[in-house]
CSV table of C-alpha atoms and ligand atoms in Angstrom, one decimal:
chain,number,residue,atom,x,y,z
A,1,MET,CA,73.4,-72.9,42.8
A,2,LEU,CA,73.7,-69.1,42.3
A,3,ASN,CA,70.4,-67.3,42.5
A,4,ILE,CA,71.8,-63.8,42.8
A,5,ILE,CA,70.5,-60.2,43.4
A,6,LEU,CA,72.8,-57.5,42.2
A,7,MET,CA,72.0,-54.2,43.9
A,8,GLY,CA,73.5,-50.7,44.2
A,9,PRO,CA,72.6,-47.1,43.2
A,10,PRO,CA,72.3,-46.0,39.6
A,11,GLY,CA,75.9,-45.6,38.3
A,12,ALA,CA,77.4,-48.1,40.8
A,13,GLY,CA,78.7,-50.3,37.9
A,14,LYS,CA,76.1,-53.0,38.1
A,15,GLY,CA,75.8,-53.4,34.3
A,16,THR,CA,79.6,-53.8,33.9
A,17,GLN,CA,79.8,-56.4,36.7
A,18,ALA,CA,76.6,-58.1,35.5
A,19,LYS,CA,78.2,-58.9,32.1
A,20,LYS,CA,81.3,-60.3,33.8
A,21,ILE,CA,79.3,-62.4,36.2
A,22,ILE,CA,77.0,-64.0,33.6
A,23,ASP,CA,80.0,-64.8,31.4
A,24,ALA,CA,82.0,-66.4,34.3
A,25,PHE,CA,79.1,-68.4,35.8
A,26,ALA,CA,76.9,-69.0,32.7
A,27,ILE,CA,73.7,-67.8,34.2
A,28,PRO,CA,71.0,-65.6,32.6
A,29,HIS,CA,71.1,-61.8,33.2
A,30,ILE,CA,67.7,-60.5,34.2
A,31,SER,CA,67.7,-56.7,34.1
A,32,THR,CA,64.3,-55.1,34.7
A,33,GLY,CA,65.7,-51.8,33.3
A,34,ASP,CA,66.7,-53.6,30.1
A,35,MET,CA,63.4,-55.4,29.9
A,36,PHE,CA,61.5,-52.1,30.2
A,37,ARG,CA,63.8,-50.4,27.7
A,38,GLU,CA,63.2,-53.2,25.2
A,39,ALA,CA,59.4,-52.9,25.8
A,40,ILE,CA,59.7,-49.2,25.1
A,41,ALA,CA,61.7,-49.7,21.9
A,42,LYS,CA,59.2,-52.3,20.7
A,43,GLY,CA,56.2,-50.1,21.6
A,44,THR,CA,54.4,-52.9,23.5
A,45,PRO,CA,51.5,-52.0,25.9
A,46,LEU,CA,54.0,-52.4,28.8
A,47,GLY,CA,56.5,-50.1,27.1
A,48,LEU,CA,53.8,-47.4,26.4
A,49,GLN,CA,52.8,-47.5,30.0
A,50,ALA,CA,56.4,-47.4,31.4
A,51,LYS,CA,58.0,-44.8,29.0
A,52,ALA,CA,57.1,-41.5,30.7
A,53,ILE,CA,57.8,-42.9,34.2
A,54,ILE,CA,61.2,-44.2,33.3
A,55,GLU,CA,62.3,-41.2,31.4
A,56,SER,CA,61.5,-38.9,34.3
A,57,GLY,CA,63.4,-41.2,36.7
A,58,GLY,CA,60.4,-42.6,38.5
A,59,LEU,CA,59.7,-46.3,39.5
A,60,VAL,CA,57.3,-48.5,37.6
A,61,SER,CA,54.6,-49.9,39.9
A,62,ASP,CA,55.4,-52.9,42.0
A,63,GLU,CA,52.5,-54.8,40.6
A,64,ILE,CA,53.7,-54.5,37.0
A,65,THR,CA,57.4,-55.1,37.9
A,66,VAL,CA,56.7,-58.2,40.1
A,67,GLY,CA,54.5,-59.7,37.4
A,68,LEU,CA,57.2,-59.2,34.7
A,69,VAL,CA,59.9,-60.7,36.9
A,70,LYS,CA,57.8,-63.7,38.0
A,71,GLU,CA,57.2,-64.6,34.4
A,72,ARG,CA,60.8,-64.3,33.5
A,73,LEU,CA,62.2,-66.2,36.5
A,74,SER,CA,59.8,-69.0,35.8
A,75,GLN,CA,61.5,-69.7,32.4
A,76,PRO,CA,63.5,-72.9,32.2
A,77,ASP,CA,66.8,-71.1,31.7
A,78,CYS,CA,66.6,-69.8,35.3
A,79,ALA,CA,66.4,-73.3,36.8
A,80,SER,CA,70.2,-73.5,37.3
A,81,GLY,CA,70.8,-70.0,38.6
A,82,TYR,CA,70.2,-66.4,37.6
A,83,LEU,CA,71.4,-62.8,38.2
A,84,LEU,CA,68.7,-60.3,39.0
A,85,ASP,CA,69.8,-56.7,38.2
A,86,GLY,CA,67.6,-53.8,39.2
A,87,PHE,CA,65.1,-55.9,41.1
A,88,PRO,CA,63.9,-55.8,43.8
A,89,ARG,CA,64.0,-52.0,44.2
A,90,THR,CA,61.4,-51.7,46.9
A,91,ILE,CA,60.5,-53.6,50.1
A,92,PRO,CA,57.2,-54.8,48.6
A,93,GLN,CA,59.1,-56.2,45.6
A,94,ALA,CA,61.6,-57.9,48.0
A,95,GLU,CA,58.6,-59.4,50.0
A,96,ALA,CA,57.0,-60.6,46.7
A,97,LEU,CA,60.3,-62.2,45.7
A,98,LYS,CA,60.7,-63.9,49.1
A,99,LYS,CA,57.3,-65.5,48.6
A,100,MET,CA,57.5,-66.3,44.9
A,101,GLY,CA,61.1,-67.5,44.9
A,102,PRO,CA,60.5,-70.8,46.8
A,103,GLU,CA,57.1,-71.2,45.1
A,104,ILE,CA,58.6,-71.4,41.6
A,105,GLY,CA,61.7,-73.2,42.9
A,106,ARG,CA,64.0,-70.2,42.5
A,107,PRO,CA,64.8,-68.9,46.0
A,108,VAL,CA,67.5,-66.1,46.2
A,109,ASN,CA,70.6,-67.3,47.9
A,110,LEU,CA,73.0,-64.3,47.7
A,111,VAL,CA,72.8,-60.5,47.5
A,112,ILE,CA,75.7,-58.4,46.1
A,113,ASP,CA,75.5,-54.7,46.9
A,114,ILE,CA,77.9,-52.2,45.3
A,115,SER,CA,78.2,-48.8,46.9
A,116,VAL,CA,79.6,-45.6,45.5
A,117,PRO,CA,79.4,-42.0,46.9
A,118,ASP,CA,76.8,-39.7,45.4
A,119,GLU,CA,79.3,-37.2,43.7
A,120,GLU,CA,80.9,-40.0,41.9
A,121,LEU,CA,77.5,-41.4,40.8
A,122,VAL,CA,76.5,-38.1,39.3
A,123,ARG,CA,79.9,-37.8,37.5
A,124,ARG,CA,79.6,-41.3,36.1
A,125,ILE,CA,76.0,-41.1,35.0
A,126,SER,CA,76.3,-37.6,33.3
A,127,GLY,CA,79.2,-38.9,31.2
A,128,ARG,CA,77.7,-42.3,30.5
A,129,ARG,CA,77.1,-43.4,26.9
A,130,VAL,CA,75.5,-46.7,26.1
A,131,CYS,CA,75.1,-49.0,23.1
A,132,PRO,CA,71.4,-49.7,22.5
A,133,LYS,CA,72.3,-52.8,20.4
A,134,CYS,CA,74.4,-54.8,22.9
A,135,GLY,CA,74.0,-52.9,26.1
A,136,ALA,CA,77.7,-52.1,26.6
A,137,SER,CA,78.4,-48.9,28.5
A,138,TYR,CA,81.1,-46.3,28.1
A,139,HIS,CA,82.1,-43.0,29.7
A,140,VAL,CA,83.1,-39.8,27.8
A,141,THR,CA,86.4,-39.5,29.7
A,142,ASP,CA,86.9,-42.7,31.9
A,143,MET,CA,86.0,-45.4,29.4
A,144,LYS,CA,86.1,-44.1,25.9
A,145,PRO,CA,85.4,-46.4,23.0
A,146,SER,CA,88.3,-46.7,20.5
A,147,LYS,CA,86.3,-44.8,17.9
A,148,GLU,CA,84.2,-41.9,19.2
A,149,GLY,CA,80.5,-42.6,19.3
A,150,ILE,CA,80.9,-46.2,18.2
A,151,CYS,CA,80.6,-49.4,20.3
A,152,ASP,CA,83.8,-51.5,20.4
A,153,ARG,CA,81.9,-54.7,20.9
A,154,CYS,CA,79.3,-54.5,18.1
A,155,GLY,CA,79.8,-51.3,16.1
A,156,GLY,CA,76.5,-49.9,17.3
A,157,GLU,CA,76.0,-46.1,17.6
A,158,LEU,CA,76.4,-44.9,21.2
A,159,ILE,CA,73.6,-42.9,22.8
A,160,GLN,CA,72.9,-41.1,26.0
A,161,ARG,CA,70.0,-42.8,27.9
A,162,LYS,CA,66.9,-40.5,28.2
A,163,ASP,CA,67.0,-40.8,32.0
A,164,ASP,CA,70.7,-40.0,32.3
A,165,ASN,CA,70.1,-36.3,32.7
A,166,GLU,CA,70.4,-34.2,35.8
A,167,ALA,CA,66.7,-33.9,36.7
A,168,SER,CA,65.9,-37.6,36.2
A,169,LEU,CA,69.1,-38.6,38.0
A,170,LYS,CA,68.1,-36.6,41.0
A,171,VAL,CA,64.7,-38.4,41.2
A,172,ARG,CA,66.5,-41.8,40.7
A,173,LEU,CA,68.9,-41.1,43.6
A,174,GLU,CA,66.1,-39.9,45.8
A,175,ASN,CA,64.1,-43.1,45.0
A,176,TYR,CA,67.2,-45.2,45.6
A,177,TYR,CA,67.7,-43.8,49.2
A,178,SER,CA,64.1,-43.8,50.1
A,179,SER,CA,62.9,-47.1,48.5
A,180,THR,CA,65.8,-49.3,47.6
A,181,ALA,CA,68.5,-48.7,50.4
A,182,PRO,CA,66.1,-50.2,53.0
A,183,LEU,CA,66.7,-53.5,51.2
A,184,ILE,CA,70.2,-53.5,52.8
A,185,ASP,CA,68.8,-54.2,56.2
A,186,PHE,CA,66.2,-56.5,54.8
A,187,TYR,CA,68.8,-58.8,53.2
A,188,LYS,CA,71.2,-58.5,56.2
A,189,ALA,CA,68.4,-59.9,58.3
A,190,GLU,CA,68.0,-62.7,55.8
A,191,GLY,CA,71.7,-63.5,56.1
A,192,LEU,CA,72.2,-63.1,52.3
A,193,TYR,CA,73.9,-59.7,52.2
A,194,HIS,CA,77.5,-59.0,50.8
A,195,HIS,CA,78.8,-55.5,50.4
A,196,PHE,CA,81.4,-54.3,47.9
A,197,GLU,CA,83.1,-50.9,47.4
A,198,GLY,CA,82.3,-49.7,43.8
A,199,THR,CA,85.2,-47.3,43.6
A,200,ILE,CA,88.1,-49.8,43.6
A,201,GLY,CA,88.2,-50.2,39.8
A,202,HIS,CA,86.1,-52.7,37.8
A,203,VAL,CA,88.8,-55.3,37.5
A,204,GLU,CA,89.5,-55.6,41.2
A,205,LEU,CA,85.8,-55.3,42.0
A,206,PHE,CA,85.0,-58.3,39.8
A,207,ARG,CA,87.9,-60.2,41.4
A,208,GLN,CA,86.3,-59.7,44.8
A,209,ILE,CA,82.8,-60.5,43.7
A,210,GLU,CA,84.0,-63.6,41.8
A,211,LYS,CA,85.7,-64.9,45.0
A,212,THR,CA,82.5,-64.5,47.0
A,213,LEU,CA,80.5,-66.2,44.3
A,214,LYS,CA,82.9,-69.1,44.0
A,215,GLU,CA,82.8,-69.7,47.8
A,216,ALA,CA,79.0,-69.5,47.8
A,217,LYS,CA,78.7,-72.0,45.0
A,218,GLN,CA,80.6,-74.7,46.9
B,1,ADP,P1,69.7,-47.6,36.8
B,1,ADP,O1,70.8,-47.0,35.9
B,1,ADP,O2,69.0,-46.5,37.5
B,1,ADP,O3,70.2,-48.6,37.8
B,1,ADP,P2,68.0,-49.5,35.3
B,1,ADP,O4,68.4,-49.7,33.9
B,1,ADP,O5,68.1,-50.6,36.3
B,1,ADP,O6,68.7,-48.1,35.8
B,1,ADP,O7,66.4,-49.0,35.3
B,1,ADP,C1,66.0,-47.9,34.6
B,1,ADP,C2,64.6,-47.5,35.0
B,1,ADP,O8,63.6,-48.6,34.9
B,1,ADP,C3,64.4,-47.1,36.5
B,1,ADP,O9,64.8,-45.8,36.8
B,1,ADP,C4,62.9,-47.4,36.7
B,1,ADP,O10,62.2,-46.4,36.1
B,1,ADP,C5,62.7,-48.6,35.9
B,1,ADP,N1,62.8,-49.8,36.7
B,1,ADP,C6,63.8,-50.8,36.6
B,1,ADP,N2,63.7,-51.7,37.5
B,1,ADP,C7,62.6,-51.4,38.3
B,1,ADP,C8,62.0,-52.0,39.4
B,1,ADP,N3,62.5,-53.1,40.0
B,1,ADP,N4,60.9,-51.4,39.9
B,1,ADP,C9,60.4,-50.3,39.4
B,1,ADP,N5,61.0,-49.6,38.3
B,1,ADP,C10,62.1,-50.2,37.8
B,2,ZN,ZN1,77.4,-52.6,21.2
């Protein structure tokens, strides 16, 4: 069983690896960032509540986020594995997951952490363009789509995320180091932690992650 947490700072390449992992292992991708963006796009009460926080780079409250994840993880499609991306992001969220996981029959059994130096994160995020239709991401110089501004996968029009600006990114990185990085020691203590260098290229990175996941699945 693969009940996986994918963690790493904004811009580490989680989205790219997440897509490859869910295709290779046929498990659902649970991205809290995507869930919040979807709620914002639909204008649901949750979206209205989260919009300003997310655009400024802040974190949505633990209470709201934990509730959202619990509901999603309880769905039947998560019974044979899942990939959590963007959650947990704080120690209270990790504690809540540690408690709820076994309760709902979905205990985490592996944590993948991708690290990338700050300068590189800033460079990646400031050039990032995303497809709001299918979630694919591109970079203005590193990973250009074949036709400028258009998604290769689905033909959608590429945009820059509202929180991919310098001011919001600064807040996101600060939050990462103060609130999320402590999860590294938390999961090391749980014996679930696996570290990967995010600068080795996305193909080689996936090769290494896939190897770890295949071993864990046996
Ligand atoms: P990133 O590129 O920073 O990894 P995500 O797409 O995962 O971005 O998340 C975007 C935003 O959604 C975050 O900056 C935060 O405002 C909110 N968010 C996502 N997951 C969580 C979480 N687990 N707890 C609190 N806020 C979250
Ligand atoms: Zn697309």
